[in-house]
Short mmCIF file of C-alpha atoms in Angstrom, two decimals:
data_model
loop_
_atom_site.label_atom_id
_atom_site.label_comp_id
_atom_site.label_asym_id
_atom_site.label_seq_id
_atom_site.Cartn_x
_atom_site.Cartn_y
_atom_site.Cartn_z
CA UNK A 21 -25.19 -44.40 -12.19
CA UNK A 22 -24.14 -40.88 -11.16
CA UNK A 23 -21.06 -42.29 -9.42
CA UNK A 24 -20.12 -44.29 -12.53
CA UNK A 25 -20.45 -41.21 -14.75
CA UNK A 26 -18.32 -39.21 -12.34
CA UNK A 27 -15.62 -41.88 -12.39
CA UNK A 28 -15.69 -42.08 -16.18
CA UNK A 29 -15.43 -38.30 -16.37
CA UNK A 30 -12.41 -38.33 -14.04
CA UNK A 31 -10.69 -41.04 -16.09
CA UNK A 32 -11.35 -39.08 -19.28
CA UNK A 33 -9.93 -35.88 -17.77
CA UNK A 34 -6.78 -37.64 -16.60
CA UNK A 35 -6.24 -39.42 -19.91
CA UNK A 36 -5.60 -35.98 -21.41
CA UNK A 37 -2.50 -35.43 -19.24
CA UNK A 38 0.34 -37.77 -20.11
CA UNK A 39 4.11 -37.53 -20.36
CA UNK A 40 6.98 -38.98 -22.37
CA UNK A 41 10.06 -39.56 -20.23
CA UNK A 42 13.70 -39.01 -21.16
CA UNK A 43 16.76 -39.44 -18.93
CA UNK A 44 19.33 -36.68 -19.42
CA UNK A 45 21.86 -37.81 -16.79
CA UNK A 46 22.31 -40.63 -14.29
CA UNK A 47 25.50 -39.60 -12.45
CA UNK A 48 24.40 -36.51 -10.51
CA UNK A 49 25.38 -37.62 -7.01
CA UNK A 50 23.08 -36.07 -4.41
CA UNK A 51 20.88 -34.40 -7.04
CA UNK A 52 19.06 -31.56 -5.30
CA UNK A 53 17.80 -28.73 -7.52
CA UNK A 54 17.04 -28.14 -11.19
CA UNK A 55 16.46 -24.67 -12.64
CA UNK A 56 14.95 -23.82 -16.05
CA UNK A 57 16.51 -20.67 -17.52
CA UNK A 58 17.92 -19.54 -20.87
CA UNK A 59 21.72 -19.47 -20.55
CA UNK A 60 22.73 -18.93 -24.18
CA UNK A 61 20.22 -16.35 -25.49
CA UNK A 62 18.51 -18.69 -27.97
CA UNK A 63 15.05 -18.28 -26.46
CA UNK A 64 14.88 -21.84 -25.15
CA UNK A 65 14.92 -22.72 -21.43
CA UNK A 66 18.03 -24.71 -20.54
CA UNK A 67 18.51 -26.73 -17.35
CA UNK A 68 20.94 -26.06 -14.51
CA UNK A 69 21.41 -29.25 -12.47
CA UNK A 70 22.74 -28.81 -8.94
CA UNK A 71 23.92 -31.93 -7.13
CA UNK A 72 25.12 -31.54 -3.54
CA UNK A 73 27.49 -34.51 -3.75
CA UNK A 74 29.40 -33.14 -6.74
CA UNK A 75 32.21 -30.59 -7.11
CA UNK A 76 30.84 -29.33 -10.43
CA UNK A 77 27.78 -27.23 -11.22
CA UNK A 78 26.52 -28.30 -14.66
CA UNK A 79 23.93 -27.27 -17.20
CA UNK A 80 22.20 -28.97 -20.11
CA UNK A 81 21.67 -27.10 -23.37
CA UNK A 82 18.23 -27.24 -25.00
CA UNK A 83 17.37 -28.89 -27.44
CA UNK A 84 20.31 -31.35 -27.71
CA UNK A 85 20.73 -31.42 -23.92
CA UNK A 86 24.50 -31.35 -24.29
CA UNK A 87 26.18 -31.07 -20.90
CA UNK A 88 28.41 -28.14 -19.94
CA UNK A 89 30.24 -27.11 -16.76
CA UNK A 90 29.42 -23.80 -15.09
CA UNK A 91 31.77 -24.06 -12.11
CA UNK A 92 34.28 -26.46 -10.58
CA UNK A 93 35.71 -26.87 -7.10
CA UNK A 94 32.43 -26.08 -5.37
CA UNK A 95 31.49 -27.90 -2.19
CA UNK A 96 28.15 -28.96 -0.67
CA UNK A 97 26.04 -26.89 -3.06
CA UNK A 98 22.40 -26.43 -2.05
CA UNK A 99 20.72 -23.79 -4.31
CA UNK A 100 21.28 -21.55 -7.29
CA UNK A 101 19.20 -18.66 -8.67
CA UNK A 102 19.39 -16.73 -11.97
CA UNK A 103 19.01 -12.97 -12.50
CA UNK A 104 20.02 -11.02 -15.61
CA UNK A 105 21.48 -8.12 -13.67
CA UNK A 106 23.28 -6.43 -16.56
CA UNK A 107 20.52 -7.04 -19.16
CA UNK A 108 22.81 -8.78 -21.64
CA UNK A 109 20.43 -11.72 -22.10
CA UNK A 110 22.55 -14.14 -20.05
CA UNK A 111 21.63 -14.31 -16.36
CA UNK A 112 24.09 -13.93 -13.55
CA UNK A 113 23.82 -16.70 -10.96
CA UNK A 114 23.99 -16.74 -7.18
CA UNK A 115 25.11 -20.04 -5.71
CA UNK A 116 24.78 -21.18 -2.08
CA UNK A 117 27.39 -23.73 -1.02
CA UNK A 118 29.21 -25.11 2.03
CA UNK A 119 25.81 -26.12 3.43
CA UNK A 120 24.93 -28.34 6.39
CA UNK A 121 21.68 -28.74 8.35
CA UNK A 122 23.48 -27.91 11.59
CA UNK A 123 24.30 -24.20 11.59
CA UNK A 124 27.57 -24.69 13.46
CA UNK A 125 28.80 -26.82 10.53
CA UNK A 126 27.40 -24.64 7.76
CA UNK A 127 29.55 -21.76 6.48
CA UNK A 128 26.89 -20.68 4.00
CA UNK A 129 29.05 -19.25 1.23
CA UNK A 130 27.13 -17.21 -1.38
CA UNK A 131 28.96 -16.94 -4.71
CA UNK A 132 28.28 -14.80 -7.77
CA UNK A 133 28.78 -16.54 -11.14
CA UNK A 134 29.15 -14.46 -14.30
CA UNK A 135 29.43 -15.73 -17.86
CA UNK A 136 32.47 -15.10 -19.99
CA UNK A 137 31.99 -14.51 -23.71
CA UNK A 138 30.94 -18.16 -24.14
CA UNK A 139 28.43 -19.50 -21.57
CA UNK A 140 29.52 -23.02 -22.51
CA UNK A 141 32.88 -22.38 -20.84
CA UNK A 142 33.34 -22.21 -17.03
CA UNK A 143 32.00 -18.98 -15.52
CA UNK A 144 33.79 -16.40 -13.37
CA UNK A 145 33.20 -16.81 -9.63
CA UNK A 146 33.28 -14.28 -6.79
CA UNK A 147 32.23 -14.75 -3.17
CA UNK A 148 29.77 -12.05 -2.02
CA UNK A 149 28.61 -13.24 1.41
CA UNK A 150 28.73 -15.83 4.16
CA UNK A 151 25.49 -16.56 6.01
CA UNK A 152 25.18 -19.84 7.95
CA UNK A 153 22.77 -22.40 6.41
CA UNK A 154 22.14 -20.30 3.29
CA UNK A 155 19.59 -22.56 1.69
CA UNK A 156 16.89 -21.15 -0.62
CA UNK A 157 17.77 -18.60 -3.32
CA UNK A 158 15.08 -17.05 -5.54
CA UNK A 159 14.92 -13.99 -7.84
CA UNK A 160 12.42 -11.33 -6.75
CA UNK A 161 11.12 -8.02 -8.16
CA UNK A 162 11.38 -5.01 -5.86
CA UNK A 163 10.78 -1.31 -6.34
CA UNK A 164 13.84 0.08 -8.02
CA UNK A 165 14.96 -3.23 -9.50
CA UNK A 166 15.24 -6.97 -8.98
CA UNK A 167 17.22 -8.90 -6.38
CA UNK A 168 17.80 -12.45 -5.15
CA UNK A 169 16.36 -13.63 -1.85
CA UNK A 170 18.38 -15.85 0.49
CA UNK A 171 16.34 -17.74 3.09
CA UNK A 172 18.68 -19.74 5.38
CA UNK A 173 17.41 -23.04 6.74
CA UNK A 174 17.79 -21.86 10.36
CA UNK A 175 19.27 -19.17 12.55
CA UNK A 176 23.00 -19.28 13.30
CA UNK A 177 22.51 -20.61 16.85
CA UNK A 178 19.87 -23.24 16.03
CA UNK A 179 20.53 -26.81 17.11
CA UNK A 180 18.61 -30.01 16.33
CA UNK A 181 16.01 -31.22 16.95
CA UNK A 182 14.29 -27.99 18.07
CA UNK A 183 16.23 -25.57 15.81
CA UNK A 184 15.02 -22.65 17.91
CA UNK A 185 16.64 -19.45 16.71
CA UNK A 186 15.51 -16.49 14.63
CA UNK A 187 16.01 -16.95 10.90
CA UNK A 188 17.47 -13.98 8.95
CA UNK A 189 15.76 -13.76 5.54
CA UNK A 190 17.75 -11.39 3.30
CA UNK A 191 18.17 -10.24 -0.29
CA UNK A 192 21.04 -9.16 -2.53
CA UNK A 193 20.49 -6.44 -5.12
CA UNK A 194 22.92 -5.91 -8.02
CA UNK A 195 25.31 -4.43 -8.84
CA UNK A 196 26.65 -4.17 -5.28
CA UNK A 197 25.13 -7.52 -4.19
CA UNK A 198 25.16 -6.38 -0.56
CA UNK A 199 23.05 -8.14 2.03
CA UNK A 200 19.79 -6.45 3.07
CA UNK A 201 17.62 -7.87 5.84
CA UNK A 202 13.95 -8.61 5.09
CA UNK A 203 12.91 -10.24 8.36
CA UNK A 204 14.33 -12.13 11.34
CA UNK A 205 11.23 -12.75 13.45
CA UNK A 206 10.47 -16.37 12.51
CA UNK A 207 12.07 -19.35 14.23
CA UNK A 208 12.77 -22.98 13.43
CA UNK A 209 13.52 -24.65 10.12
CA UNK A 210 12.44 -22.57 7.12
CA UNK A 211 12.59 -25.04 4.27
CA UNK A 212 10.51 -23.56 1.47
CA UNK A 213 9.88 -20.12 -0.03
CA UNK A 214 7.77 -18.91 -2.94
CA UNK A 215 7.97 -15.56 -4.71
CA UNK A 216 4.61 -14.10 -5.81
CA UNK A 217 3.08 -10.73 -6.70
CA UNK A 218 0.48 -11.16 -4.00
CA UNK A 219 -1.21 -7.78 -4.50
CA UNK A 220 -0.93 -7.51 -8.28
CA UNK A 221 1.06 -4.27 -8.09
CA UNK A 222 4.15 -5.41 -9.99
CA UNK A 223 6.18 -5.85 -6.80
CA UNK A 224 6.79 -9.30 -5.34
CA UNK A 225 6.02 -10.65 -1.91
CA UNK A 226 7.51 -13.76 -0.32
CA UNK A 227 5.75 -16.80 1.12
CA UNK A 228 7.69 -18.89 3.63
CA UNK A 229 7.13 -22.44 4.88
CA UNK A 230 8.62 -23.18 8.28
CA UNK A 231 8.03 -24.82 11.65
CA UNK A 232 5.81 -21.81 12.40
CA UNK A 233 3.59 -22.42 9.37
CA UNK A 234 3.01 -20.39 6.22
CA UNK A 235 3.73 -16.65 6.32
CA UNK A 236 3.57 -13.74 3.88
CA UNK A 237 6.55 -11.36 3.95
CA UNK A 238 6.77 -7.92 2.33
CA UNK A 239 10.41 -7.32 1.32
CA UNK A 240 9.60 -3.84 0.00
CA UNK A 241 8.02 -2.66 3.25
CA UNK A 242 10.63 -1.89 5.89
CA UNK A 243 9.66 -3.15 9.35
CA UNK A 244 6.52 -4.93 8.05
CA UNK A 245 5.69 -7.96 10.18
CA UNK A 246 5.07 -11.38 8.58
CA UNK A 247 1.40 -12.25 8.08
CA UNK A 248 0.55 -15.78 9.21
CA UNK A 249 -1.72 -17.44 6.66
CA UNK A 250 -1.79 -21.03 7.94
CA UNK A 251 -0.18 -23.04 10.75
CA UNK A 252 0.42 -25.99 8.43
CA UNK A 253 0.57 -29.27 10.31
CA UNK A 254 -0.78 -28.55 13.81
CA UNK A 255 1.43 -31.22 15.45
CA UNK A 256 3.69 -30.08 18.32
CA UNK A 257 7.05 -28.47 17.50
CA UNK A 258 9.33 -29.65 15.85
CA UNK A 259 6.88 -31.79 13.81
CA UNK A 260 4.80 -28.70 13.06
CA UNK A 261 4.34 -26.33 10.16
CA UNK A 262 5.15 -26.66 6.49
CA UNK A 263 8.08 -27.57 4.24
CA UNK A 264 7.11 -26.39 0.72
CA UNK A 265 4.67 -23.69 -0.40
CA UNK A 266 3.24 -22.58 -3.77
CA UNK A 267 0.37 -20.47 -5.06
CA UNK A 268 -2.06 -22.10 -7.50
CA UNK A 269 -5.22 -21.05 -9.32
CA UNK A 270 -8.49 -22.91 -9.83
CA UNK A 271 -9.95 -20.63 -12.46
CA UNK A 272 -10.26 -17.25 -10.75
CA UNK A 273 -9.76 -18.65 -7.25
CA UNK A 274 -6.31 -18.34 -5.69
CA UNK A 275 -5.33 -21.22 -3.43
CA UNK A 276 -2.21 -22.26 -1.56
CA UNK A 277 -0.62 -25.69 -1.62
CA UNK A 278 2.02 -27.05 0.72
CA UNK A 279 3.95 -30.12 1.77
CA UNK A 280 3.72 -30.59 5.53
CA UNK A 281 5.62 -30.80 7.86
CA UNK A 282 9.39 -30.56 7.25
CA UNK A 283 10.26 -33.25 4.66
CA UNK A 284 6.76 -34.50 5.34
CA UNK A 285 4.28 -36.88 3.74
CA UNK A 286 1.27 -34.55 3.56
CA UNK A 287 0.25 -32.64 0.43
CA UNK A 288 -2.19 -29.94 1.54
CA UNK A 289 -4.33 -27.30 -0.13
CA UNK A 290 -5.47 -24.10 1.58
CA UNK A 291 -8.59 -22.23 0.45
CA UNK A 292 -9.76 -18.90 1.82
CA UNK A 293 -13.22 -19.08 3.31
CA UNK A 294 -14.82 -16.75 5.80
CA UNK A 295 -11.68 -14.61 5.95
CA UNK A 296 -9.45 -17.57 6.93
CA UNK A 297 -7.32 -20.07 5.09
CA UNK A 298 -8.73 -23.56 5.63
CA UNK A 299 -6.35 -26.49 5.21
CA UNK A 300 -7.20 -29.82 3.58
CA UNK A 301 -4.76 -32.74 3.37
CA UNK A 302 -5.21 -34.32 -0.07
CA UNK A 303 -2.49 -36.97 0.15
CA UNK A 304 -0.35 -38.55 2.87
CA UNK A 305 0.94 -41.75 1.28
CA UNK A 306 4.58 -40.99 0.46
CA UNK A 307 7.52 -40.02 2.72
CA UNK A 308 9.97 -37.15 2.33
CA UNK A 309 8.10 -34.76 0.09
CA UNK A 310 10.67 -32.30 -1.20
CA UNK A 311 9.42 -30.36 -4.22
CA UNK A 312 6.06 -28.81 -5.10
CA UNK A 313 4.82 -26.85 -8.11
CA UNK A 314 1.57 -25.61 -9.61
CA UNK A 315 0.98 -25.52 -13.37
CA UNK A 316 -1.89 -25.75 -15.85
CA UNK A 317 -0.81 -28.95 -17.57
CA UNK A 318 -3.88 -29.43 -19.77
CA UNK A 319 -4.72 -25.83 -20.64
CA UNK A 320 -8.10 -25.77 -18.95
CA UNK A 321 -7.38 -22.64 -16.89
CA UNK A 322 -7.01 -24.61 -13.65
CA UNK A 323 -3.69 -25.54 -12.13
CA UNK A 324 -2.58 -29.03 -11.30
CA UNK A 325 -0.14 -29.66 -8.45
CA UNK A 326 3.12 -31.49 -9.11
CA UNK A 327 4.83 -33.04 -6.08
CA UNK A 328 8.07 -35.02 -5.83
CA UNK A 329 9.08 -37.42 -3.08
CA UNK A 330 12.67 -38.46 -2.48
CA UNK A 331 11.89 -41.11 0.17
CA UNK A 332 11.47 -44.84 -0.30
CA UNK A 333 8.73 -44.52 -2.95
CA UNK A 334 10.91 -42.26 -5.19
CA UNK A 335 8.08 -40.79 -7.23
CA UNK A 336 6.56 -37.72 -8.86
CA UNK A 337 2.79 -37.20 -9.07
CA UNK A 338 0.34 -34.64 -10.34
CA UNK A 339 -2.91 -33.83 -8.56
CA UNK A 340 -6.03 -32.62 -10.36
CA UNK A 341 -9.00 -31.02 -8.60
CA UNK A 342 -12.62 -31.74 -9.34
CA UNK A 343 -14.89 -29.00 -10.67
CA UNK A 344 -15.54 -27.59 -7.19
CA UNK A 345 -11.97 -27.96 -5.94
CA UNK A 346 -13.13 -30.20 -3.12
CA UNK A 347 -11.42 -33.46 -4.03
CA UNK A 348 -8.15 -34.18 -5.80
CA UNK A 349 -7.04 -37.21 -7.81
CA UNK A 350 -3.41 -38.32 -7.83
CA UNK A 351 -1.73 -39.65 -10.99
CA UNK A 352 1.91 -40.74 -11.28
CA UNK A 353 4.30 -38.98 -13.62
CA UNK A 354 7.18 -41.21 -12.50
CA UNK A 355 6.50 -44.11 -10.14
CA UNK A 356 9.49 -45.43 -8.22
CA UNK A 357 12.35 -44.32 -10.46
CA UNK A 358 13.42 -40.87 -9.25
CA UNK A 359 14.02 -39.68 -5.69
CA UNK A 360 12.73 -36.26 -6.70
CA UNK A 361 14.45 -33.57 -4.66
CA UNK A 362 13.65 -30.78 -7.11
CA UNK A 363 11.63 -30.12 -10.26
CA UNK A 364 11.29 -27.31 -12.77
CA UNK A 365 8.28 -26.54 -14.94
CA UNK A 366 8.64 -24.90 -18.39
CA UNK A 367 7.73 -25.29 -22.04
CA UNK A 368 10.97 -26.89 -23.19
CA UNK A 369 9.93 -27.69 -26.78
CA UNK A 370 7.85 -24.59 -27.68
CA UNK A 371 4.63 -26.55 -28.20
CA UNK A 372 2.68 -24.35 -25.75
CA UNK A 373 2.40 -27.17 -23.21
CA UNK A 374 4.19 -27.07 -19.88
CA UNK A 375 6.72 -29.85 -19.38
CA UNK A 376 8.59 -30.94 -16.26
CA UNK A 377 12.19 -31.75 -15.40
CA UNK A 378 13.15 -33.40 -12.10
CA UNK A 379 16.41 -34.29 -10.39
CA UNK A 380 16.87 -37.26 -8.07
CA UNK A 381 18.93 -37.40 -4.88
CA UNK A 382 19.46 -41.09 -4.07
CA UNK A 383 18.81 -41.98 -7.72
CA UNK A 384 21.33 -39.36 -8.99
CA UNK A 385 19.35 -38.81 -12.19
CA UNK A 386 17.92 -35.93 -14.22
CA UNK A 387 14.78 -36.60 -16.21
CA UNK A 388 12.74 -34.60 -18.68
CA UNK A 389 9.01 -35.26 -18.88
CA UNK A 390 7.52 -34.02 -22.16
CA UNK A 391 3.86 -33.09 -21.84
CA UNK A 392 1.79 -34.96 -24.45
CA UNK A 393 -1.59 -33.75 -23.23
CA UNK A 394 -4.36 -33.52 -25.81
#
């Protein structure tokens, strides 16, 4: 009887989280990343859709989702990050392009994009750096102002399958946009990063997911060494470590969540007990996990995890924890119709519920998932 009641309770909880799906585009060859940010100063989050197989960087204007072109003639794009450096209400963008997994084939061009008077027209472009395998770009708050982090996939001398070389994690601070080194002590593929105010002091730290596991970096502390929080998958190198990392909250408890290992099939949660982060694999059914987010989808004060898989199953799921955070239930948001390489979470329709947008690689599509939760 107790088991039946528990199952009924779980079904009831999950019935509250549901989505209405809308396809915004189906021609984004090599869809890789989607970013939610307001590009036209109307207070609504728009969508930047980056597709590595295209020569155009495009955006979709909320609420009509009309398509516009940000830049043309770009090649092998891999990441873009917004930062309103001049405080005019329209963010500047850093774009990483000319990317390849093998460092010897990856120029790693970093380009600054600035809006003209009309953000619906193509933006001005200026190269600011070249760093092989430039891969993950994220805005970050530092003392004295904000910047954008660049975490290359590998070091410049790394070669597959071991990829053993030290990875230079850097940032660029406006208006000079010059490269500043954060750390170069970690080796192997560094696939995921997550910006978080770890100490609650208004200054951001950086979590990294790599062959060496999950580390905490302090960009505002010169010469500070990375703190290892978890080894991720304990398998031997190069099947070790983590690929994506996020911070989530279960009420007042802070937890970590990751996809392990590189492009792996394991969704893991990490909870701090006895002074150590203990890892629990909550799902291992789908190949090529490539995007991971945490968000309170039903407004209960506890985050769900949203994970996308671009492998054969081509799906997006959310995971909800039980009351004690010991077991997690998986529910599909999109089953089999999007090879989700990237997702963005935001309230796109101002109804105070967090929605999702995801971009597909092999499926070349961009979808918006409106949150209809009770």
